[in-house]
XYZ file of C-alpha atoms in Angstrom:
743
model
C -3.710 -36.776 20.696
C -4.098 -39.682 18.359
C -7.338 -38.051 16.967
C -5.973 -35.167 16.126
C -2.670 -36.817 14.578
C -5.058 -38.776 12.070
C -7.011 -35.850 11.250
C -3.838 -33.831 10.609
C -2.493 -37.079 8.452
C -5.373 -37.140 6.410
C -5.568 -33.050 6.070
C -2.364 -33.542 4.854
C -2.743 -35.904 2.384
C -5.515 -34.023 0.934
C -3.850 -31.039 0.570
C -0.918 -33.171 -1.263
C -3.904 -34.271 -3.427
C -4.940 -30.860 -4.047
C -1.334 -29.672 -4.736
C -0.931 -32.199 -7.720
C -4.410 -31.831 -9.050
C -3.406 -28.063 -9.131
C -0.215 -28.476 -10.715
C -1.557 -30.893 -13.461
C -4.187 -28.310 -14.145
C -2.038 -25.376 -14.602
C 0.138 -27.348 -16.945
C -2.941 -28.903 -18.586
C -4.372 -24.950 -19.243
C -0.774 -23.566 -20.409
C -0.491 -26.198 -23.123
C -4.039 -25.585 -24.251
C -2.621 -23.006 -26.547
C -4.532 -19.975 -28.538
C -8.206 -21.197 -28.651
C -11.162 -19.657 -28.738
C -11.690 -16.426 -27.035
C -14.011 -18.126 -24.341
C -11.976 -21.192 -24.188
C -9.233 -18.845 -23.954
C -10.634 -16.637 -21.051
C -11.319 -19.938 -19.049
C -8.092 -21.165 -19.257
C -6.913 -17.657 -17.721
C -9.017 -18.001 -14.767
C -8.071 -21.499 -14.491
C -4.546 -20.538 -14.335
C -5.728 -17.852 -11.872
C -7.723 -20.035 -9.402
C -5.383 -22.834 -9.087
C -1.926 -20.692 -8.773
C -3.517 -18.694 -6.129
C -4.595 -22.497 -4.581
C -0.999 -23.458 -5.151
C 0.331 -20.116 -3.218
C -2.233 -20.247 -0.279
C -0.945 -23.827 0.273
C 2.551 -23.462 0.219
C 2.465 -20.201 2.124
C 0.601 -21.877 5.232
C 1.840 -25.294 4.929
C 3.853 -25.391 8.186
C 0.544 -25.345 10.298
C -2.492 -25.417 8.701
C -4.454 -26.523 11.152
C -4.473 -24.566 14.706
C -7.906 -25.344 16.459
C -11.153 -27.435 16.841
C -14.453 -26.442 18.524
C -16.877 -29.124 19.756
C -20.898 -28.426 19.539
C -23.282 -28.867 22.180
C -24.951 -30.741 19.291
C -22.222 -33.344 19.231
C -20.499 -32.099 15.826
C -17.256 -30.991 15.672
C -15.500 -28.336 13.137
C -11.601 -27.785 12.723
C -10.165 -24.374 12.455
C -7.499 -23.377 9.803
C -5.902 -20.936 8.294
C -7.485 -21.803 5.092
C -10.682 -23.915 4.261
C -10.531 -27.274 2.151
C -13.300 -29.243 1.270
C -13.204 -33.084 1.492
C -13.459 -33.191 -2.343
C -13.702 -30.974 -5.098
C -17.517 -32.252 -5.810
C -18.636 -31.685 -2.457
C -19.883 -28.166 -0.539
C -18.803 -29.784 2.919
C -15.707 -28.156 4.411
C -13.151 -30.820 6.001
C -11.377 -27.469 7.561
C -13.360 -24.145 8.236
C -11.265 -20.895 7.238
C -10.879 -18.892 10.511
C -12.602 -16.106 8.646
C -15.836 -17.875 8.086
C -18.681 -17.104 10.749
C -19.291 -20.551 11.746
C -15.558 -20.235 13.095
C -15.995 -17.027 15.329
C -16.951 -18.997 18.532
C -13.315 -20.272 18.717
C -12.564 -16.760 19.760
C -15.904 -15.085 21.243
C -17.021 -18.062 23.334
C -16.912 -17.976 27.272
C -17.827 -20.133 30.125
C -20.533 -17.136 30.910
C -21.422 -17.143 27.056
C -20.600 -20.450 25.357
C -21.886 -19.821 21.950
C -23.412 -23.186 21.654
C -19.728 -24.670 22.357
C -18.863 -27.526 24.888
C -15.196 -27.448 24.269
C -12.535 -25.212 22.525
C -9.448 -27.058 21.646
C -6.020 -25.520 20.558
C -3.828 -27.363 18.586
C 0.179 -26.884 18.437
C 1.789 -28.359 15.381
C 5.529 -28.830 14.473
C 5.446 -29.385 10.479
C 2.945 -32.400 10.065
C 3.512 -33.372 13.991
C 0.989 -32.510 16.818
C 2.960 -31.792 19.933
C 0.414 -30.038 22.050
C -3.369 -29.912 22.607
C -4.975 -27.368 25.270
C -8.661 -28.021 26.013
C -10.805 -25.226 27.403
C -14.132 -26.396 29.033
C -17.033 -24.170 28.188
C -19.811 -26.220 29.114
C -19.263 -26.749 32.765
C -21.419 -29.538 33.245
C -19.940 -31.537 30.613
C -18.395 -34.416 32.589
C -15.771 -35.665 29.596
C -12.122 -35.205 30.236
C -9.414 -35.523 28.204
C -6.103 -34.773 30.172
C -5.342 -31.639 28.237
C -7.747 -29.243 29.983
C -6.095 -25.620 30.394
C -7.512 -24.598 33.472
C -7.002 -20.709 32.655
C -7.357 -20.911 29.134
C -4.211 -18.913 28.802
C -1.851 -21.517 27.918
C -1.247 -21.080 24.374
C -1.542 -17.122 24.565
C 1.120 -16.924 26.918
C 3.301 -19.224 25.254
C 3.254 -17.152 22.140
C 4.092 -14.366 24.224
C 6.667 -15.927 25.741
C 8.648 -17.452 22.695
C 11.478 -16.649 20.905
C 11.482 -13.792 18.249
C 12.547 -14.477 14.799
C 12.742 -10.963 13.156
C 9.786 -11.219 11.521
C 6.220 -10.704 12.894
C 4.194 -13.823 13.542
C 0.223 -13.950 12.877
C -1.968 -14.156 15.981
C -4.641 -16.458 14.256
C -4.505 -19.337 16.778
C -4.857 -16.610 19.447
C -7.298 -13.509 18.677
C -8.984 -12.175 21.727
C -12.182 -10.646 21.682
C -11.941 -7.297 21.626
C -9.439 -8.038 18.714
C -11.878 -10.112 16.602
C -14.585 -7.377 16.805
C -12.168 -4.993 15.074
C -10.864 -7.659 12.699
C -14.713 -8.244 11.786
C -16.083 -4.588 11.806
C -17.753 -3.293 8.547
C -15.671 -2.734 5.658
C -17.077 0.789 4.468
C -16.026 3.815 5.874
C -13.080 4.875 8.167
C -12.228 2.729 11.729
C -9.412 4.319 13.622
C -7.808 1.904 15.964
C -5.870 3.340 18.566
C -3.492 1.285 21.214
C -0.651 1.599 23.175
C 2.815 -0.723 22.775
C 2.270 -4.092 22.869
C -1.581 -4.024 22.116
C -1.465 -6.017 18.836
C -2.903 -3.299 16.671
C -0.538 -4.162 13.816
C -1.640 -7.673 14.214
C -5.138 -6.593 14.121
C -4.771 -4.844 11.022
C -3.175 -7.240 8.972
C -5.639 -9.786 9.695
C -8.452 -7.548 9.292
C -6.673 -7.063 5.597
C -6.917 -10.838 5.361
C -10.488 -10.893 6.731
C -11.472 -8.317 4.361
C -10.196 -9.969 1.695
C -12.229 -13.337 2.619
C -15.219 -11.499 3.025
C -15.076 -9.192 0.236
C -13.102 -11.156 -2.210
C -14.658 -10.150 -5.797
C -14.065 -6.283 -5.029
C -10.935 -6.470 -3.282
C -9.000 -8.766 -5.437
C -10.054 -6.538 -8.529
C -9.180 -3.153 -6.229
C -6.504 -4.444 -3.899
C -5.705 -3.907 -0.518
C -2.785 -1.371 0.760
C -1.030 -1.019 3.524
C 1.089 2.104 4.492
C 4.141 1.467 6.967
C 6.357 3.903 8.480
C 9.533 2.445 7.171
C 10.834 -0.314 4.964
C 12.247 -2.286 7.776
C 8.978 -2.151 9.269
C 7.361 -3.907 5.874
C 10.139 -6.698 5.990
C 9.304 -6.983 9.248
C 5.525 -7.840 8.701
C 6.014 -9.104 5.207
C 5.159 -12.844 6.021
C 2.104 -12.499 7.888
C -0.883 -12.471 5.154
C 1.144 -15.149 3.425
C 0.979 -16.960 6.114
C -3.108 -16.719 6.143
C -3.395 -17.270 2.566
C -3.242 -13.901 1.232
C -0.691 -12.414 -1.468
C -2.622 -9.939 -3.373
C -1.944 -6.646 -0.907
C 0.699 -4.065 -1.634
C 2.758 -3.028 0.775
C 4.453 0.343 1.054
C 5.859 3.173 2.568
C 4.721 7.046 1.759
C 8.154 7.237 0.533
C 7.304 4.605 -2.305
C 3.724 5.685 -3.355
C 4.930 7.144 -6.325
C 5.718 5.397 -9.207
C 9.034 5.673 -10.577
C 10.329 7.394 -6.957
C 11.467 5.834 -3.947
C 12.895 7.898 -1.307
C 16.477 7.558 -0.413
C 17.309 11.121 1.127
C 16.540 12.124 4.575
C 14.749 15.714 5.606
C 16.002 17.765 8.774
C 13.051 17.550 11.091
C 12.464 21.040 10.192
C 12.236 20.686 6.276
C 10.432 17.487 6.980
C 7.539 20.092 9.298
C 7.623 22.745 6.361
C 6.945 20.246 3.702
C 4.211 18.367 5.325
C 2.281 21.687 6.218
C -1.558 21.390 4.199
C -0.270 24.974 3.289
C 2.027 23.259 1.012
C -0.955 22.165 -1.527
C -1.756 26.139 -1.714
C 2.256 26.959 -2.354
C 2.762 24.286 -5.124
C -0.736 26.036 -7.067
C 0.964 29.067 -6.821
C 4.222 27.505 -8.129
C 1.993 26.202 -11.099
C 0.423 29.215 -11.836
C 3.352 31.047 -11.954
C 4.606 29.235 -15.087
C 1.867 30.279 -16.963
C 3.791 33.373 -18.147
C 2.526 36.578 -19.764
C 5.025 38.178 -22.598
C 7.480 40.829 -21.249
C 6.497 42.907 -22.906
C 5.648 40.997 -26.222
C 6.298 37.695 -27.934
C 7.010 37.967 -31.599
C 6.282 35.331 -34.432
C 7.111 35.550 -38.114
C 4.454 33.864 -40.365
C 4.251 34.287 -44.012
C 6.889 37.509 -43.898
C 4.349 39.317 -41.276
C 5.162 39.846 -37.707
C 2.860 38.832 -35.216
C 3.084 40.051 -31.755
C 1.464 38.751 -28.599
C 1.156 41.522 -25.810
C 0.355 40.764 -22.239
C -3.147 41.725 -22.532
C -4.103 39.179 -25.563
C -2.246 36.409 -23.505
C -3.953 37.202 -20.359
C -7.246 36.946 -21.953
C -6.246 33.528 -23.410
C -5.049 32.436 -19.949
C -7.871 33.389 -18.105
C -10.098 31.460 -20.123
C -8.004 28.350 -20.264
C -7.920 28.754 -16.350
C -11.612 29.099 -16.270
C -11.807 25.556 -17.708
C -10.719 24.268 -14.215
C -8.308 21.575 -15.555
C -4.655 20.727 -14.468
C -2.193 22.582 -16.503
C -1.227 19.963 -18.891
C -4.485 19.009 -19.669
C -5.605 22.626 -20.058
C -2.936 23.303 -22.572
C -4.926 22.112 -25.555
C -7.386 24.805 -24.679
C -4.401 27.554 -24.328
C -3.161 26.416 -27.556
C -6.244 26.628 -29.214
C -7.166 30.564 -27.844
C -3.383 31.306 -29.043
C -4.199 29.839 -32.336
C -7.113 31.696 -32.671
C -5.617 34.948 -31.516
C -3.191 34.600 -34.036
C -5.457 34.095 -36.652
C -7.531 37.080 -36.010
C -4.474 39.286 -36.398
C -3.072 37.852 -39.552
C -6.347 38.070 -41.154
C -6.516 41.315 -40.060
C -3.517 41.856 -41.290
C -3.869 40.298 -44.797
C -7.837 40.603 -45.459
C -9.486 43.872 -44.465
C -10.620 46.091 -47.262
C -8.863 49.475 -47.049
C -11.387 51.137 -47.964
C -14.506 50.180 -45.539
C -12.634 48.042 -43.168
C -14.759 44.778 -43.793
C -13.404 41.648 -44.009
C -12.345 39.839 -47.559
C -12.081 36.601 -45.886
C -14.501 33.991 -45.816
C -14.614 31.001 -43.128
C -12.771 28.736 -45.207
C -10.080 31.330 -45.777
C -10.020 31.735 -41.672
C -9.473 27.816 -41.515
C -6.828 27.630 -44.045
C -4.904 29.789 -41.762
C -5.099 28.827 -38.689
C -4.468 25.237 -40.240
C -0.975 27.219 -41.531
C -0.109 28.962 -38.262
C -0.774 25.068 -36.085
C 2.263 24.270 -38.998
C 4.653 27.137 -37.534
C 7.576 26.033 -35.199
C 7.717 29.846 -33.932
C 3.922 29.313 -32.856
C 4.842 26.524 -30.498
C 7.792 27.599 -29.628
C 5.728 30.772 -27.821
C 3.248 28.360 -26.396
C 6.128 26.533 -24.885
C 7.203 29.930 -22.998
C 3.820 30.855 -22.348
C 2.230 27.717 -21.309
C 4.887 24.953 -20.854
C 4.834 21.585 -20.479
C 5.441 20.430 -16.813
C 6.764 17.571 -14.862
C 6.300 16.950 -11.577
C 9.461 16.011 -10.719
C 11.171 18.791 -12.328
C 8.631 21.605 -11.196
C 8.875 20.254 -7.600
C 12.632 20.061 -8.351
C 13.226 23.788 -9.224
C 10.914 24.803 -6.325
C 13.178 23.254 -4.238
C 16.222 25.064 -5.467
C 14.580 28.587 -5.172
C 11.457 28.369 -2.648
C 11.976 32.148 -1.655
C 9.271 34.078 -2.532
C 6.473 31.158 -1.684
C 7.626 30.924 1.690
C 8.786 33.263 4.800
C 12.524 33.060 5.172
C 12.937 31.114 7.377
C 10.876 27.910 6.058
C 12.539 28.654 2.518
C 15.894 28.327 3.865
C 14.582 24.692 5.660
C 13.650 23.363 2.845
C 15.923 24.957 0.071
C 18.557 22.568 -1.697
C 20.311 22.218 -4.678
C 18.613 19.985 -8.091
C 19.231 16.431 -6.984
C 18.063 13.389 -7.911
C 17.784 11.863 -4.608
C 14.301 12.295 -2.834
C 12.697 12.174 0.669
C 9.916 10.887 1.690
C 8.218 14.364 2.498
C 9.018 14.973 -0.619
C 6.742 12.478 -2.342
C 3.453 14.087 -1.210
C 4.502 17.123 -2.771
C 5.383 15.301 -6.145
C 1.869 13.740 -5.716
C 0.128 17.146 -5.161
C 2.184 18.325 -8.384
C 1.001 15.042 -10.338
C -2.578 16.209 -9.479
C -1.887 19.658 -10.307
C -0.510 19.144 -13.774
C -1.989 16.316 -14.854
C -1.143 14.449 -17.927
C -1.432 15.725 -21.627
C -2.056 12.624 -23.371
C -2.664 13.165 -26.619
C 0.513 11.962 -28.332
C 0.094 8.751 -26.366
C -3.403 8.491 -27.425
C -2.306 8.948 -31.358
C 0.507 6.231 -31.027
C -2.010 3.807 -29.784
C -4.527 4.774 -32.437
C -2.115 4.373 -34.969
C -0.788 1.270 -33.502
C -4.117 -0.194 -33.109
C -5.222 0.601 -36.982
C -1.430 -1.185 -37.950
C -2.932 -3.839 -36.270
C -5.952 -4.314 -37.618
C -4.612 -3.925 -41.147
C -2.430 -6.746 -40.619
C -5.470 -8.599 -39.284
C -6.893 -8.018 -42.080
C -4.242 -8.806 -44.217
C -4.427 -12.463 -42.422
C -7.725 -12.906 -42.830
C -7.988 -12.061 -46.819
C -4.924 -14.515 -46.929
C -7.048 -17.244 -45.236
C -9.912 -16.424 -47.195
C -8.164 -16.629 -50.706
C -6.791 -20.165 -49.357
C -9.938 -21.237 -48.781
C -11.836 -20.015 -51.926
C -9.049 -22.241 -53.972
C -9.477 -25.143 -51.581
C -13.099 -24.927 -51.801
C -12.710 -24.676 -55.996
C -10.756 -27.722 -55.682
C -13.237 -29.726 -53.670
C -16.428 -28.802 -54.464
C -17.198 -31.371 -57.128
C -15.874 -34.065 -54.729
C -18.104 -33.030 -51.535
C -21.383 -30.950 -52.281
C -21.251 -29.894 -48.322
C -17.836 -28.275 -48.509
C -19.606 -24.927 -48.891
C -21.303 -25.219 -45.069
C -17.342 -25.402 -43.971
C -17.081 -22.108 -41.925
C -13.869 -20.250 -42.251
C -12.392 -17.543 -40.281
C -13.131 -14.815 -42.649
C -17.135 -15.962 -41.867
C -17.005 -15.752 -38.029
C -14.819 -12.879 -37.023
C -13.619 -9.567 -38.483
C -10.401 -7.937 -38.749
C -10.620 -5.435 -35.479
C -11.647 -8.393 -33.408
C -9.139 -10.843 -34.493
C -6.325 -7.828 -33.790
C -8.126 -7.457 -30.489
C -7.602 -11.108 -29.768
C -3.683 -11.122 -30.164
C -2.924 -8.371 -28.094
C -0.835 -9.488 -25.091
C -3.198 -10.060 -22.281
C -2.101 -7.826 -18.724
C -1.132 -10.840 -16.425
C 0.546 -8.789 -13.660
C -1.771 -8.737 -10.101
C -4.111 -5.938 -9.187
C -1.495 -4.587 -6.803
C 1.563 -4.964 -9.201
C -0.900 -2.747 -11.369
C -1.997 -0.590 -8.675
C 1.917 0.198 -7.774
C 2.653 1.290 -11.051
C -0.668 3.773 -11.565
C -0.386 6.658 -9.269
C -4.467 7.353 -10.232
C -4.947 4.023 -8.832
C -8.176 3.422 -6.602
C -7.922 1.157 -3.982
C -10.605 -0.939 -2.520
C -9.336 -0.420 0.992
C -6.059 0.756 2.988
C -4.632 0.443 5.868
C -2.475 2.552 7.831
C 0.187 1.834 10.488
C 1.650 4.340 12.644
C -0.947 6.567 11.005
C -0.314 8.980 13.821
C 3.079 9.995 12.301
C 1.933 11.027 9.018
C 1.716 14.886 7.695
C -1.216 16.508 6.309
C 0.373 16.438 3.194
C 0.841 12.802 2.924
C -2.893 12.264 4.058
C -3.837 14.398 0.976
C -1.871 11.568 -1.199
C -3.632 8.689 0.697
C -7.162 9.833 0.171
C -7.065 10.489 -3.227
C -5.965 6.610 -3.222
C -9.225 5.975 -1.789
C -12.480 8.103 -3.291
C -14.524 5.376 -1.113
C -12.889 6.449 2.125
C -12.810 2.691 3.346
C -10.054 2.973 5.569
C -8.743 1.784 8.777
C -6.046 3.964 10.454
C -3.741 2.021 13.299
C -1.757 4.644 15.654
C -0.836 5.369 19.259
C -0.871 9.657 19.611
C 1.473 8.931 22.749
C 4.199 7.365 20.526
C 3.609 10.662 18.026
C 7.707 12.177 17.123
C 7.334 13.234 13.495
C 7.255 17.411 13.186
C 4.955 17.205 10.493
C 2.593 15.440 12.225
C -1.122 16.274 12.512
C -2.225 16.846 16.257
C -5.604 14.591 16.473
C -7.715 12.180 14.537
C -10.616 14.685 14.273
C -7.792 17.339 12.510
C -6.624 14.628 9.897
C -10.490 13.385 8.861
C -12.258 16.298 9.305
C -11.344 17.803 5.933
C -12.158 14.227 4.250
C -15.106 12.426 6.192
C -16.174 15.169 8.918
C -17.380 13.102 11.937
C -18.390 10.185 10.042
C -15.467 7.936 11.317
C -15.342 5.404 13.862
C -12.904 5.088 17.044
C -12.024 2.019 19.044
C -9.440 1.720 21.460
C -7.025 -1.741 22.888
C -6.420 -1.548 25.948
C -4.516 -4.410 26.688
C -0.731 -4.805 26.292
C 0.265 -8.372 25.375
C 3.809 -7.663 24.533
C 5.589 -5.367 27.350
C 6.000 -7.018 30.741
C 4.368 -4.882 33.304
C 8.021 -4.058 34.750
C 8.872 -2.692 32.221
C 5.458 -0.877 31.410
C 5.880 0.884 34.811
C 9.143 2.737 33.911
C 7.765 3.156 30.652
C 4.655 5.137 31.718
C 6.503 7.182 34.150
C 8.292 8.554 31.318
C 5.056 9.796 30.035
C 3.664 10.577 32.925
C 6.643 13.198 33.385
C 4.548 15.435 30.601
C 1.386 14.139 30.860
C 0.100 13.181 34.545
C -3.367 11.884 33.642
C -1.610 9.137 31.095
C -3.107 6.036 31.323
C -0.792 2.693 29.892
C -2.503 -0.490 28.275
C -2.904 -3.117 31.162
C -0.157 -5.640 30.464
C -1.327 -8.954 31.109
C 1.579 -10.965 32.280
C 4.864 -10.203 34.464
C 8.574 -11.859 34.018
C 9.700 -10.922 37.446
C 12.732 -9.340 35.967
C 13.131 -5.631 36.560
C 14.955 -3.221 33.573
C 17.992 -1.623 34.812
C 20.028 1.278 34.304
C 23.688 2.054 34.421
C 26.090 4.874 33.965
C 29.181 4.574 32.376
C 32.292 6.573 31.327
C 33.166 4.250 28.227
C 30.114 3.912 26.271
C 31.264 1.655 23.568
C 32.910 -0.890 25.902
C 29.752 -0.692 28.469
C 27.446 -1.409 25.006
C 29.752 -4.327 24.127
C 29.284 -5.782 27.622
C 25.956 -5.209 27.812
C 24.941 -7.130 24.736
C 26.783 -9.904 25.430
C 24.642 -10.021 28.918
C 21.354 -9.351 27.171
C 21.276 -11.362 23.863
C 19.244 -14.424 24.496
C 20.133 -17.880 23.932
C 17.233 -17.600 21.005
C 15.545 -14.700 19.800
C 16.689 -11.168 19.154
C 18.314 -8.009 20.917
C 18.001 -4.536 19.887
C 20.558 -2.053 20.794
C 18.454 1.554 20.691
C 20.754 4.210 20.028
C 21.249 7.823 18.951
C 22.043 7.898 14.834
C 24.929 10.173 15.940
C 26.549 7.128 17.863
C 25.401 4.200 15.561
C 29.202 4.170 13.426
C 30.933 3.616 16.522
C 28.937 1.164 18.128
C 28.719 -0.637 15.291
C 32.435 -0.567 14.857
C 32.419 -2.430 18.436
C 29.595 -5.236 17.641
C 30.630 -8.069 15.652
C 28.192 -8.694 12.583
C 26.092 -5.224 13.569
C 25.496 -2.487 10.727
C 24.637 0.888 10.805
C 22.082 1.954 8.012
C 18.827 2.953 7.283
C 17.137 -0.481 6.473
C 18.684 -2.988 9.050
C 18.351 -7.006 8.462
C 16.087 -7.831 11.608
C 16.812 -11.472 11.184
C 20.508 -10.903 12.468
C 20.270 -11.863 16.779
C 21.599 -8.182 17.134
C 20.661 -5.143 15.242
C 21.296 -1.462 15.905
C 18.355 0.876 15.519
C 17.307 4.501 16.460
C 14.060 4.928 18.128
C 12.097 5.749 14.610
C 13.050 2.522 13.401
C 12.428 0.749 16.124
C 8.720 1.840 15.523
C 6.256 -0.792 15.593
C 9.023 -3.835 16.012
C 9.453 -5.997 18.917
C 12.471 -8.084 20.044
C 13.149 -10.143 23.092
C 15.880 -8.045 24.939
C 16.747 -4.164 24.209
C 19.358 -2.470 25.078
C 18.894 1.830 25.246
C 21.795 3.795 24.825
C 21.772 7.739 26.086
C 17.714 8.050 26.837
C 18.786 11.689 27.408
C 19.085 12.164 23.785
C 15.289 11.526 22.754
C 12.074 13.083 23.435
C 9.242 11.819 25.506
C 7.682 10.134 22.543
C 11.134 8.300 21.080
C 11.910 7.056 24.665
C 8.288 5.789 25.121
C 8.828 3.998 21.649
C 12.276 2.830 23.235
C 11.614 1.407 25.961
C 8.283 -0.489 25.159
C 10.314 -2.499 22.337
C 10.965 -5.894 24.997
C 9.135 -8.711 25.412
C 11.578 -9.891 27.949
C 14.871 -7.844 29.779
C 15.468 -4.261 29.233
C 18.620 -2.385 29.782
C 19.576 1.006 30.112
C 23.028 2.703 29.561
C 23.943 6.315 29.730
C 27.305 8.624 30.139
C 25.419 12.030 29.814
C 22.570 12.981 32.428
C 19.486 10.907 32.565
C 16.248 12.584 31.690
C 14.155 13.676 34.882
C 11.125 11.305 34.052
C 13.975 8.082 34.372
C 15.635 9.440 37.308
C 12.524 9.492 39.349
C 10.954 6.208 38.264
C 14.512 4.406 38.320
C 14.711 0.776 39.548
């Protein structure tokens, strides 16, 4: 242990040196000011690199090194969360990044396949202090003994599984198993589906895969960013510290309800409304809504121009509309073409009215006359009023709000009734994919924005030219004064000699210092380098359309478990989800080992699913606690919950009370410090959730209340959240599956 402590002490001494050097470099770089362009670029790169280093060191400072591999050749390598060199000028690392290929035997080597290792050591630290060592002998002929041998090789894993929960997911970088490592390091390209039951670590594997991909494809993914999609805000908060602990911060975490810039879903749909909104057919419905906004006159639109009355009837406008639709551009973008057709039509009407020879019917106007007429019509407000009436500019929010207020005519009566709601500012998660679809159908008419940007650019260039002219005039006077005394004065270059006004203006533009993830969050059309979707089985077909737009390269990792599917808008199979986008070009893998849920609890949970699906096979639990779950009936549900919470709350760790949403206010009133709401604080000792909120989370103890109120999937989720103890309370009758499998 002394050797490892000396190594850790030396490692953190090196970290302190790096931190001080990084801080000085950032300060010095910022003090450089506005130097020439190359120096400014180098400064920006230096600041970014040093800031990233500081952020990584701060994030992983608690347990930087966690392992060592001793090679049969006699060499050894220490394994850590990030890699560090002994000196900036040396390439030899003192600490190997866990993602490096040379570190892989730490996770894969066995006694049967030692991969060149004779020993694997797990190092446990508390801050900078080494508290435990666990050695696994991989070369059985090696007679050296350290006194820290772990015969089973599972001590570190079991200790991690049995440790108290904090309300935040911990990384598994020290205990990654072989089947998990294969997924983490799977090829970057294409769609990978990772299926696994409760407790198989699929979420942790997905997060470590994100860290690995950012390491392996740093240049690409730092530029394009990685998106991680979770089922709800509480879940994102729960997993939010994993990637920073691995030294990675350039990732965007979001729910589907947060993927339309400027909108955050705060309202809740009924299950029926969510199901209707999630159907793939809604894309065609919204397309029909947009087409209906491209109106025809009823019966005519009249325009007064230069004391002449011009009339646009449905025949003339229909021709303009069909020609515009033929260009197959989004509605707002295509409006420019519609404007052109209408102006041309009005020009012909007006020219025919004033410029036709009454004797032979020939035109008295030439091309210049027609151009002038068209320009004059373009200045007529009545023309633009007519265009706005026939082909209005539309926004996604207004379009969807109007549709939801009056959906009849596009859906059958039952579906229309399910989604109808008055115009409101509050959006639901199921609305966001519809907003995104509407935005795709509408597009953005950016002519005004481009014109303003060009005007601003010309203004900046004019200002820059003025500065250069003043600089040139000043230098001219100075040169005339010094020419007699300094013959070489004419050889000195001025700013006017080496830069023109356009480049000078560009240099003064303020750089966008936001990270790729920050820029992606504000840009609906951003194409991510890789997308990871957790609880992917819950997404509706419309949500998949949204996500596929964000991933044109189809580089995705999808994580989920069909047995935990409860959303009414969900897709029925992975193939049905992916076929429209990648056909059969996707990979599927399954995690079959349950690291979280003890065998006693998993036995009861599996019985619930088998009551509906006799062939169901749950993941195999790796441990047993000897503590069986209990089930109790009560006539005083709030009182019984209060007593059970006192019984189940661990000395360390967390307890979840999982109950139907209708009971939350009553239960919260009886439990000290417990609140009911959409975004629970998972760091509290006791939290109150419904099964949907609990999805993907884990707690030391769980109390399930009124299991008869849940469907099979929701009940399966609720029963598999505990790592130690499970209790069940009910006043209403138990589901048959729980009655038959009752302890």
